[in-house]
Tab-separated table of C-alpha atoms in Angstrom:
chain	number	residue	atom	x	y	z
A	1	SER	CA	-104.050	62.758	-76.031
A	2	ALA	CA	-103.079	58.418	-75.942
A	3	ALA	CA	-106.348	58.081	-76.211
A	4	SER	CA	-107.207	60.978	-78.932
A	5	ASN	CA	-103.494	58.722	-80.758
A	6	ALA	CA	-105.101	56.007	-80.162
A	7	SER	CA	-107.954	56.325	-81.762
A	8	ALA	CA	-106.814	57.854	-84.633
A	9	ALA	CA	-104.452	55.087	-85.005
A	10	SER	CA	-107.376	52.508	-84.661
A	11	ALA	CA	-108.983	54.406	-87.588
A	12	GLY	CA	-106.498	53.846	-90.253
A	13	ALA	CA	-104.994	57.311	-90.009
A	14	GLY	CA	-103.398	59.008	-92.679
A	15	ALA	CA	-101.075	61.605	-93.193
A	16	GLY	CA	-101.859	64.604	-90.457
A	17	ALA	CA	-102.133	62.514	-87.606
A	18	THR	CA	-98.929	63.192	-85.385
A	19	ALA	CA	-97.388	60.586	-83.802
A	20	GLY	CA	-94.781	62.922	-81.101
A	21	GLY	CA	-94.045	65.255	-83.612
A	22	GLY	CA	-91.923	62.625	-85.836
A	23	ILE	CA	-92.727	62.445	-89.055
A	24	GLY	CA	-96.310	62.597	-88.768
A	25	ILE	CA	-97.678	59.856	-89.482
A	26	MET	CA	-99.541	57.202	-87.506
A	27	PRO	CA	-98.787	53.615	-86.818
A	28	GLN	CA	-100.324	50.996	-89.755
A	29	THR	CA	-100.482	54.045	-91.628
A	30	ILE	CA	-99.695	52.726	-95.448
A	31	MET	CA	-98.526	55.500	-98.171
A	32	LYS	CA	-98.163	54.508	-102.148
A	33	SER	CA	-96.460	56.568	-104.128
A	34	LEU	CA	-93.867	56.662	-107.221
A	35	GLY	CA	-90.420	55.028	-106.412
A	36	HIS	CA	-87.557	54.495	-108.627
A	37	GLY	CA	-87.409	53.552	-112.499
A	38	GLY	CA	-91.884	54.063	-112.144
A	39	CYS	CA	-91.535	50.961	-109.454
A	40	LEU	CA	-94.854	51.643	-107.411
A	41	ARG	CA	-93.322	52.150	-103.418
A	42	ILE	CA	-95.999	51.335	-99.856
A	43	GLN	CA	-94.730	52.020	-97.176
A	44	TYR	CA	-96.675	50.465	-94.233
A	45	ILE	CA	-95.721	52.759	-91.125
A	46	VAL	CA	-94.558	50.442	-88.207
A	47	ASP	CA	-95.616	51.408	-84.452
A	48	ALA	CA	-91.921	50.718	-82.881
A	49	ARG	CA	-93.371	49.888	-79.117
A	50	LYS	CA	-93.971	46.633	-80.246
A	51	LEU	CA	-90.649	45.193	-81.152
A	52	LYS	CA	-90.437	44.962	-77.096
A	53	ALA	CA	-93.467	43.263	-76.843
A	54	ASN	CA	-94.556	39.213	-77.489
A	55	ASP	CA	-96.918	40.196	-80.556
A	56	LYS	CA	-96.132	36.752	-82.985
A	57	ALA	CA	-96.327	38.979	-86.131
A	58	VAL	CA	-97.574	42.713	-86.868
A	59	ILE	CA	-99.580	42.657	-89.740
A	60	SER	CA	-100.783	45.487	-92.356
A	61	PRO	CA	-103.899	47.555	-93.117
A	62	PRO	CA	-104.103	45.889	-96.959
A	63	PHE	CA	-103.547	47.860	-100.055
A	64	PRO	CA	-104.849	47.509	-103.831
A	65	ILE	CA	-102.118	46.573	-106.033
A	66	SER	CA	-103.185	47.117	-109.713
A	67	GLY	CA	-101.783	46.640	-113.245
A	68	THR	CA	-100.719	42.985	-114.370
A	69	ASN	CA	-101.260	40.961	-110.091
A	70	PRO	CA	-104.745	43.054	-109.243
A	71	GLY	CA	-105.492	42.451	-105.622
A	72	ASN	CA	-105.300	42.765	-102.018
A	73	TYR	CA	-102.186	42.959	-100.235
A	74	ARG	CA	-100.180	43.002	-96.983
A	75	MET	CA	-97.667	42.848	-95.668
A	76	ILE	CA	-96.351	40.925	-92.795
A	77	VAL	CA	-93.777	41.764	-90.397
A	78	ASN	CA	-92.759	38.247	-87.888
A	79	PRO	CA	-89.983	37.934	-85.766
A	80	THR	CA	-87.147	35.641	-86.260
A	81	PHE	CA	-87.404	32.611	-84.391
A	82	VAL	CA	-85.457	31.944	-81.349
A	83	LYS	CA	-85.714	29.199	-79.136
A	84	ALA	CA	-86.948	30.858	-75.663
A	85	ARG	CA	-90.372	30.583	-73.461
A	86	GLY	CA	-93.096	32.194	-75.071
A	87	GLY	CA	-91.776	31.304	-78.979
A	88	ALA	CA	-91.197	33.407	-81.565
A	89	THR	CA	-91.940	37.416	-80.363
A	90	PHE	CA	-90.778	41.291	-81.549
A	91	LYS	CA	-89.162	40.997	-77.370
A	92	ASN	CA	-87.801	37.551	-78.015
A	93	SER	CA	-85.541	37.871	-80.500
A	94	GLY	CA	-83.961	41.227	-79.849
A	95	GLY	CA	-86.642	43.034	-82.877
A	96	LEU	CA	-84.987	41.226	-85.313
A	97	GLY	CA	-87.438	39.248	-88.394
A	98	ASN	CA	-88.062	39.714	-92.326
A	99	VAL	CA	-90.892	40.517	-93.718
A	100	GLN	CA	-93.098	39.139	-96.309
A	101	LEU	CA	-95.932	40.072	-99.038
A	102	LYS	CA	-99.422	38.145	-98.523
A	103	CYS	CA	-101.774	38.068	-101.097
A	104	GLU	CA	-105.053	38.034	-100.044
A	105	ASP	CA	-107.010	37.452	-103.939
A	106	LEU	CA	-106.398	35.362	-106.226
A	107	SER	CA	-103.515	36.723	-108.480
A	108	GLU	CA	-101.874	34.353	-111.066
A	109	GLY	CA	-98.540	35.648	-112.717
A	110	THR	CA	-95.436	36.428	-111.286
A	111	ILE	CA	-94.287	39.742	-109.086
A	112	SER	CA	-91.410	41.596	-108.948
A	113	PHE	CA	-90.660	43.334	-105.231
A	114	MET	CA	-88.145	44.520	-103.117
A	115	ILE	CA	-88.450	44.898	-99.482
A	116	SER	CA	-85.855	47.710	-97.665
A	117	ILE	CA	-86.299	49.174	-93.701
A	118	GLY	CA	-86.198	53.009	-92.523
A	119	ASP	CA	-87.679	55.562	-89.776
A	120	GLY	CA	-89.834	57.430	-93.400
A	121	ARG	CA	-87.332	60.269	-93.505
A	122	PRO	CA	-85.621	60.217	-96.726
A	123	ASN	CA	-81.507	60.205	-97.096
A	124	SER	CA	-81.255	58.941	-93.567
A	125	ILE	CA	-78.803	57.537	-92.303
A	126	ARG	CA	-81.096	54.547	-90.683
A	127	ASN	CA	-82.645	53.857	-93.568
A	128	GLU	CA	-80.973	49.883	-94.996
A	129	PRO	CA	-80.228	49.715	-98.261
A	130	ALA	CA	-83.060	47.569	-100.328
A	131	ARG	CA	-83.388	43.785	-100.470
A	132	GLY	CA	-84.150	41.076	-103.502
A	133	PRO	CA	-85.455	41.526	-106.358
A	134	VAL	CA	-87.853	38.056	-105.553
A	135	ASP	CA	-89.806	36.689	-108.575
A	136	HIS	CA	-93.055	35.029	-107.587
A	137	ASP	CA	-96.062	33.833	-108.665
A	138	PHE	CA	-98.551	33.865	-105.971
A	139	ALA	CA	-101.127	31.325	-108.025
A	140	ASP	CA	-98.071	29.230	-106.713
A	141	SER	CA	-98.756	30.501	-103.222
A	142	SER	CA	-100.142	33.005	-101.475
A	143	VAL	CA	-96.976	34.316	-98.934
A	144	CYS	CA	-94.012	35.788	-99.525
A	145	GLY	CA	-90.979	37.171	-98.184
A	146	LEU	CA	-86.556	37.607	-99.135
A	147	GLN	CA	-84.901	34.378	-99.677
A	148	LYS	CA	-83.231	33.169	-96.652
A	149	ALA	CA	-79.527	35.046	-96.775
A	150	GLN	CA	-81.181	38.160	-97.293
A	151	GLU	CA	-84.744	38.219	-94.813
A	152	GLU	CA	-83.654	38.814	-91.368
A	153	TRP	CA	-83.598	42.872	-90.744
A	154	ASP	CA	-82.596	44.450	-87.378
A	155	PHE	CA	-86.109	46.524	-87.087
A	156	ASN	CA	-84.820	48.825	-84.198
A	157	ARG	CA	-81.980	50.678	-86.686
A	158	ALA	CA	-84.557	51.497	-88.680
A	159	VAL	CA	-86.742	53.490	-85.126
A	160	ASP	CA	-87.891	56.695	-85.597
A	161	ALA	CA	-86.710	58.187	-81.911
A	162	ALA	CA	-89.432	60.712	-82.186
A	163	SER	CA	-92.065	59.294	-83.682
A	164	LYS	CA	-92.009	56.226	-82.406
A	165	THR	CA	-92.175	54.349	-85.506
A	166	PHE	CA	-90.061	52.429	-88.559
A	167	SER	CA	-90.711	52.038	-91.889
A	168	VAL	CA	-91.270	48.959	-93.559
A	169	PHE	CA	-91.003	49.218	-98.112
A	170	LEU	CA	-91.620	47.615	-100.617
A	171	ASP	CA	-91.128	48.368	-104.779
A	172	ILE	CA	-93.192	46.885	-107.016
A	173	ALA	CA	-91.533	47.064	-110.619
A	174	GLN	CA	-94.089	47.744	-112.902
């Protein structure tokens, strides 16, 4: 039922919960895996219905990163700024936006990362190539994204129709 799906999503449900028979994972879920070249891959599953709403940002649950820069981090998905009534919202931007990485702890030292988006399925035509790398020291600023020329994504192109979700991938060099 919709109510049980909503409560499972708010409880941070992971694999096993279904969202309309799609990739089988609820929105607002974080998954970690080993990516290409031994990097740490964080996958954040986002509810695509947010792209048609007046939300000003979508923020991931916190996830820990260990290694040389330990701490809790979040991904922030922001709409592209448009001059329209209501300001920068996903509805006003037509689903265009950027992704930022935020460190919630005091962390020193440079992290190198790349960002990509997709529908969550391997080798899908909806998967966009990774952009970056970005080298950032979170002691200088707690939030960082891609360079201006690379930062804008069309999140609508990455939506999985069955589950009504899209994924944001963060690849961190280890």
